[in-house]
Amino acid sequence: MLTVMPELTTSPVVPFSTALRERSRSAHSGSEHAGFMSDLMRGQGTRDDYVALVAQHWFIYASLEAAAERMAGDPVAAPFITAKLTRLPALEADLAYLAGDDWRERISPVATTERYVARIDEIAESGWAGGFVAHHYTRYLGDLSGGQFIGKIMSRQFELGSNGIGFYVFDEIADPAAFKDVYRAQLDAAPWSAVEAERVIDEVLLAYRFNTDLFVDLAAAKAAAA
């Protein structure tokens, strides 16, 4: 009797960028819908709320872009680093417009921002490319996605025109969708082991927690001031 052997099937390999997006979907949604940010998006926040958010971004991006300078020579991190994404000059121009020329003396980081910055600095000092890419991905791909929508809403709500929203304008990236496709391809091409890939995903989830906690801190600071 002829014995028919069952066909062997293999599960398709899920690209890292897809696994990362799926694994972080819930955390991303939770961050977007945190009370402080949700209020801003629904028109229930104030101009001062927006300025407070821009100020926290300045501390975060000062750390992240200093980390990029330190990591530029790393073969894993380097493909993700480009001046086209640099946000710090735009943030400084936004703060000068929104808060005045003395904005540096008028802003300070909330507790979560301090922890967030400390984590990014720690990763840069240790030279962990995967951790750097995790924070780079969380911030910049978000800026190129929902950030574009946020900028338009803030401009309309607070009658800013093109002023005070430079953070959300990427003049050197003509096609954000194509840029993000290339970025995801670079994520898929990164030479991470399965263990390292898990570490990177865990760090992305941590970055989203920082963002969510930041909104909680900003809401608490607003309540205390009131």
Tab-separated table of C-alpha atoms in Angstrom:
chain	number	residue	atom	x	y	z
A	1	MET	CA	0.000	0.000	0.000
A	2	LEU	CA	1.272	3.422	-0.917
A	3	THR	CA	1.595	5.687	2.083
A	4	VAL	CA	0.961	9.349	1.365
A	5	MET	CA	3.016	11.572	3.607
A	6	PRO	CA	1.392	14.824	4.729
A	7	GLU	CA	2.793	17.965	3.192
A	8	LEU	CA	5.059	19.933	5.435
A	9	THR	CA	3.960	23.519	5.847
A	10	THR	CA	5.917	26.407	7.238
A	11	SER	CA	4.526	29.551	8.711
A	12	PRO	CA	5.386	32.671	6.735
A	13	VAL	CA	8.051	34.804	8.314
A	14	VAL	CA	6.522	38.017	9.604
A	15	PRO	CA	8.682	41.064	8.765
A	16	PHE	CA	10.072	42.733	11.856
A	17	SER	CA	8.409	46.061	11.026
A	18	THR	CA	5.024	44.310	10.859
A	19	ALA	CA	5.569	42.492	14.150
A	20	LEU	CA	6.666	45.749	15.751
A	21	ARG	CA	3.601	47.621	14.524
A	22	GLU	CA	1.208	44.883	15.660
A	23	ARG	CA	2.850	44.382	19.048
A	24	SER	CA	2.826	48.122	19.785
A	25	ARG	CA	-0.612	48.937	18.368
A	26	SER	CA	-2.377	48.968	21.741
A	27	ALA	CA	0.346	51.035	23.431
A	28	HIS	CA	0.317	53.501	20.548
A	29	SER	CA	-3.448	53.894	20.750
A	30	GLY	CA	-3.303	54.364	24.519
A	31	SER	CA	-0.754	57.138	24.134
A	32	GLU	CA	-2.796	58.931	21.458
A	33	HIS	CA	-5.953	58.851	23.572
A	34	ALA	CA	-4.412	59.978	26.855
A	35	GLY	CA	-6.572	62.698	28.415
A	36	PHE	CA	-4.275	65.697	27.948
A	37	MET	CA	-3.621	64.974	24.271
A	38	SER	CA	-7.200	63.970	23.619
A	39	ASP	CA	-8.397	67.287	25.045
A	40	LEU	CA	-6.008	69.210	22.819
A	41	MET	CA	-7.174	67.335	19.744
A	42	ARG	CA	-10.863	67.902	20.557
A	43	GLY	CA	-10.469	71.622	21.082
A	44	GLN	CA	-10.752	71.413	24.857
A	45	GLY	CA	-7.152	72.373	25.528
A	46	THR	CA	-5.647	75.838	25.665
A	47	ARG	CA	-2.817	77.545	23.873
A	48	ASP	CA	-0.786	77.250	27.075
A	49	ASP	CA	-1.379	73.485	26.997
A	50	TYR	CA	0.054	73.349	23.505
A	51	VAL	CA	3.078	75.432	24.540
A	52	ALA	CA	3.657	73.064	27.474
A	53	LEU	CA	3.692	70.116	25.082
A	54	VAL	CA	6.127	71.833	22.719
A	55	ALA	CA	8.426	72.543	25.665
A	56	GLN	CA	8.530	68.865	26.663
A	57	HIS	CA	9.258	67.923	23.069
A	58	TRP	CA	12.264	70.220	23.133
A	59	PHE	CA	13.859	68.315	26.014
A	60	ILE	CA	13.109	64.954	24.416
A	61	TYR	CA	14.452	65.846	20.979
A	62	ALA	CA	17.524	67.563	22.389
A	63	SER	CA	18.385	64.205	23.944
A	64	LEU	CA	17.363	62.093	20.958
A	65	GLU	CA	19.278	64.183	18.428
A	66	ALA	CA	22.360	64.290	20.636
A	67	ALA	CA	22.070	60.491	20.752
A	68	ALA	CA	21.891	60.426	16.950
A	69	GLU	CA	25.184	62.298	16.766
A	70	ARG	CA	26.795	59.760	19.091
A	71	MET	CA	25.340	56.782	17.218
A	72	ALA	CA	26.047	58.029	13.688
A	73	GLY	CA	29.084	55.778	13.335
A	74	ASP	CA	27.258	52.634	14.418
A	75	PRO	CA	26.564	50.375	11.395
A	76	VAL	CA	23.136	49.325	12.692
A	77	ALA	CA	21.942	52.765	13.776
A	78	ALA	CA	23.445	54.785	10.923
A	79	PRO	CA	20.901	53.871	8.179
A	80	PHE	CA	18.119	55.411	10.247
A	81	ILE	CA	19.879	58.707	10.944
A	82	THR	CA	19.287	61.572	8.543
A	83	ALA	CA	19.265	65.343	8.842
A	84	LYS	CA	15.887	65.306	7.083
A	85	LEU	CA	14.305	64.269	10.369
A	86	THR	CA	16.029	66.805	12.620
A	87	ARG	CA	13.425	68.605	14.734
A	88	LEU	CA	15.371	70.653	17.277
A	89	PRO	CA	15.793	73.881	15.228
A	90	ALA	CA	12.075	73.838	14.398
A	91	LEU	CA	11.162	73.336	18.058
A	92	GLU	CA	13.347	76.247	19.086
A	93	ALA	CA	11.740	78.485	16.485
A	94	ASP	CA	8.294	77.356	17.624
A	95	LEU	CA	9.090	78.134	21.260
A	96	ALA	CA	10.501	81.544	20.379
A	97	TYR	CA	7.246	82.366	18.614
A	98	LEU	CA	4.944	80.834	21.211
A	99	ALA	CA	6.720	81.764	24.445
A	100	GLY	CA	9.087	84.614	23.585
A	101	ASP	CA	12.829	84.963	23.206
A	102	ASP	CA	13.394	84.032	26.845
A	103	TRP	CA	11.693	80.644	26.426
A	104	ARG	CA	14.739	78.742	27.713
A	105	GLU	CA	14.345	80.378	31.114
A	106	ARG	CA	10.605	79.707	31.185
A	107	ILE	CA	10.430	75.966	30.518
A	108	SER	CA	11.327	72.916	32.587
A	109	PRO	CA	10.846	69.172	32.139
A	110	VAL	CA	8.105	67.321	33.976
A	111	ALA	CA	9.074	64.181	35.895
A	112	THR	CA	8.316	61.767	33.043
A	113	THR	CA	10.307	63.850	30.587
A	114	GLU	CA	13.281	63.668	32.933
A	115	ARG	CA	13.002	59.866	33.031
A	116	TYR	CA	12.465	59.706	29.274
A	117	VAL	CA	15.549	61.807	28.581
A	118	ALA	CA	17.602	59.829	31.100
A	119	ARG	CA	16.681	56.595	29.313
A	120	ILE	CA	17.659	57.928	25.892
A	121	ASP	CA	20.933	59.256	27.317
A	122	GLU	CA	21.631	55.910	28.972
A	123	ILE	CA	21.118	54.054	25.690
A	124	ALA	CA	23.389	56.446	23.797
A	125	GLU	CA	26.115	56.175	26.409
A	126	SER	CA	25.954	52.379	26.301
A	127	GLY	CA	26.005	52.345	22.494
A	128	TRP	CA	22.938	50.095	22.226
A	129	ALA	CA	21.875	50.557	18.615
A	130	GLY	CA	18.627	48.634	18.984
A	131	GLY	CA	17.490	50.790	21.874
A	132	PHE	CA	18.332	53.957	19.985
A	133	VAL	CA	16.395	52.783	16.932
A	134	ALA	CA	13.422	51.923	19.167
A	135	HIS	CA	13.141	55.509	20.407
A	136	HIS	CA	13.994	56.942	16.989
A	137	TYR	CA	11.212	54.889	15.399
A	138	THR	CA	8.643	55.745	18.070
A	139	ARG	CA	9.199	59.476	17.783
A	140	TYR	CA	9.909	60.176	14.124
A	141	LEU	CA	7.521	57.763	12.428
A	142	GLY	CA	4.820	59.105	14.717
A	143	ASP	CA	5.760	62.640	13.703
A	144	LEU	CA	5.480	61.687	10.035
A	145	SER	CA	2.123	60.010	10.589
A	146	GLY	CA	-0.332	61.394	13.128
A	147	GLY	CA	1.939	64.346	13.791
A	148	GLN	CA	0.984	65.864	10.454
A	149	PHE	CA	-2.665	65.861	11.514
A	150	ILE	CA	-1.841	67.296	14.946
A	151	GLY	CA	0.031	70.219	13.420
A	152	LYS	CA	-2.926	71.181	11.253
A	153	ILE	CA	-5.338	71.010	14.187
A	154	MET	CA	-3.106	73.115	16.443
A	155	SER	CA	-2.698	75.723	13.709
A	156	ARG	CA	-6.432	75.979	13.208
A	157	GLN	CA	-7.439	75.941	16.872
A	158	PHE	CA	-4.975	78.576	18.010
A	159	GLU	CA	-4.927	80.603	14.781
A	160	LEU	CA	-1.195	80.091	14.344
A	161	GLY	CA	-1.085	79.900	10.571
A	162	SER	CA	2.323	78.461	9.726
A	163	ASN	CA	3.902	79.810	12.926
A	164	GLY	CA	4.528	77.736	16.028
A	165	ILE	CA	3.970	74.401	14.251
A	166	GLY	CA	7.318	74.003	12.504
A	167	PHE	CA	7.940	70.818	14.481
A	168	TYR	CA	5.317	69.089	12.371
A	169	VAL	CA	6.638	70.346	9.013
A	170	PHE	CA	9.208	68.159	7.227
A	171	ASP	CA	10.268	70.369	4.339
A	172	GLU	CA	12.971	67.965	3.199
A	173	ILE	CA	10.682	64.937	2.966
A	174	ALA	CA	8.512	65.343	-0.115
A	175	ASP	CA	6.742	61.992	0.259
A	176	PRO	CA	6.303	60.937	3.900
A	177	ALA	CA	4.624	57.650	2.927
A	178	ALA	CA	7.560	56.635	0.727
A	179	PHE	CA	10.025	57.689	3.426
A	180	LYS	CA	8.217	55.510	5.975
A	181	ASP	CA	8.265	52.564	3.569
A	182	VAL	CA	12.040	52.866	3.264
A	183	TYR	CA	12.356	53.192	7.046
A	184	ARG	CA	10.359	49.999	7.585
A	185	ALA	CA	12.497	48.201	5.010
A	186	GLN	CA	15.559	49.271	7.014
A	187	LEU	CA	13.940	47.856	10.155
A	188	ASP	CA	13.398	44.560	8.344
A	189	ALA	CA	17.009	44.538	7.127
A	190	ALA	CA	18.550	45.208	10.545
A	191	PRO	CA	20.759	42.260	11.603
A	192	TRP	CA	19.002	41.553	14.879
A	193	SER	CA	18.709	38.119	16.411
A	194	ALA	CA	15.305	36.975	17.657
A	195	VAL	CA	16.352	37.879	21.188
A	196	GLU	CA	17.533	41.344	20.158
A	197	ALA	CA	14.359	41.941	18.146
A	198	GLU	CA	12.343	41.268	21.293
A	199	ARG	CA	14.492	43.741	23.224
A	200	VAL	CA	13.836	46.391	20.587
A	201	ILE	CA	10.080	45.799	20.730
A	202	ASP	CA	10.170	46.019	24.526
A	203	GLU	CA	11.988	49.346	24.261
A	204	VAL	CA	9.382	50.674	21.836
A	205	LEU	CA	6.684	49.737	24.337
A	206	LEU	CA	8.649	51.581	27.024
A	207	ALA	CA	8.837	54.655	24.788
A	208	TYR	CA	5.064	54.605	24.364
A	209	ARG	CA	4.643	54.349	28.137
A	210	PHE	CA	6.842	57.401	28.534
A	211	ASN	CA	4.630	59.280	26.102
A	212	THR	CA	1.446	58.264	27.879
A	213	ASP	CA	2.888	59.142	31.296
A	214	LEU	CA	4.062	62.484	29.920
A	215	PHE	CA	0.474	63.411	29.096
A	216	VAL	CA	-0.569	62.385	32.601
A	217	ASP	CA	2.126	64.652	34.056
A	218	LEU	CA	1.069	67.571	31.874
A	219	ALA	CA	-2.558	67.133	32.938
A	220	ALA	CA	-1.496	67.042	36.598
A	221	ALA	CA	0.648	70.177	36.197
A	222	LYS	CA	-2.272	71.965	34.554
A	223	ALA	CA	-4.617	70.967	37.381
A	224	ALA	CA	-2.102	72.106	39.998
A	225	ALA	CA	-1.677	75.468	38.314
A	226	ALA	CA	-5.440	75.952	38.197
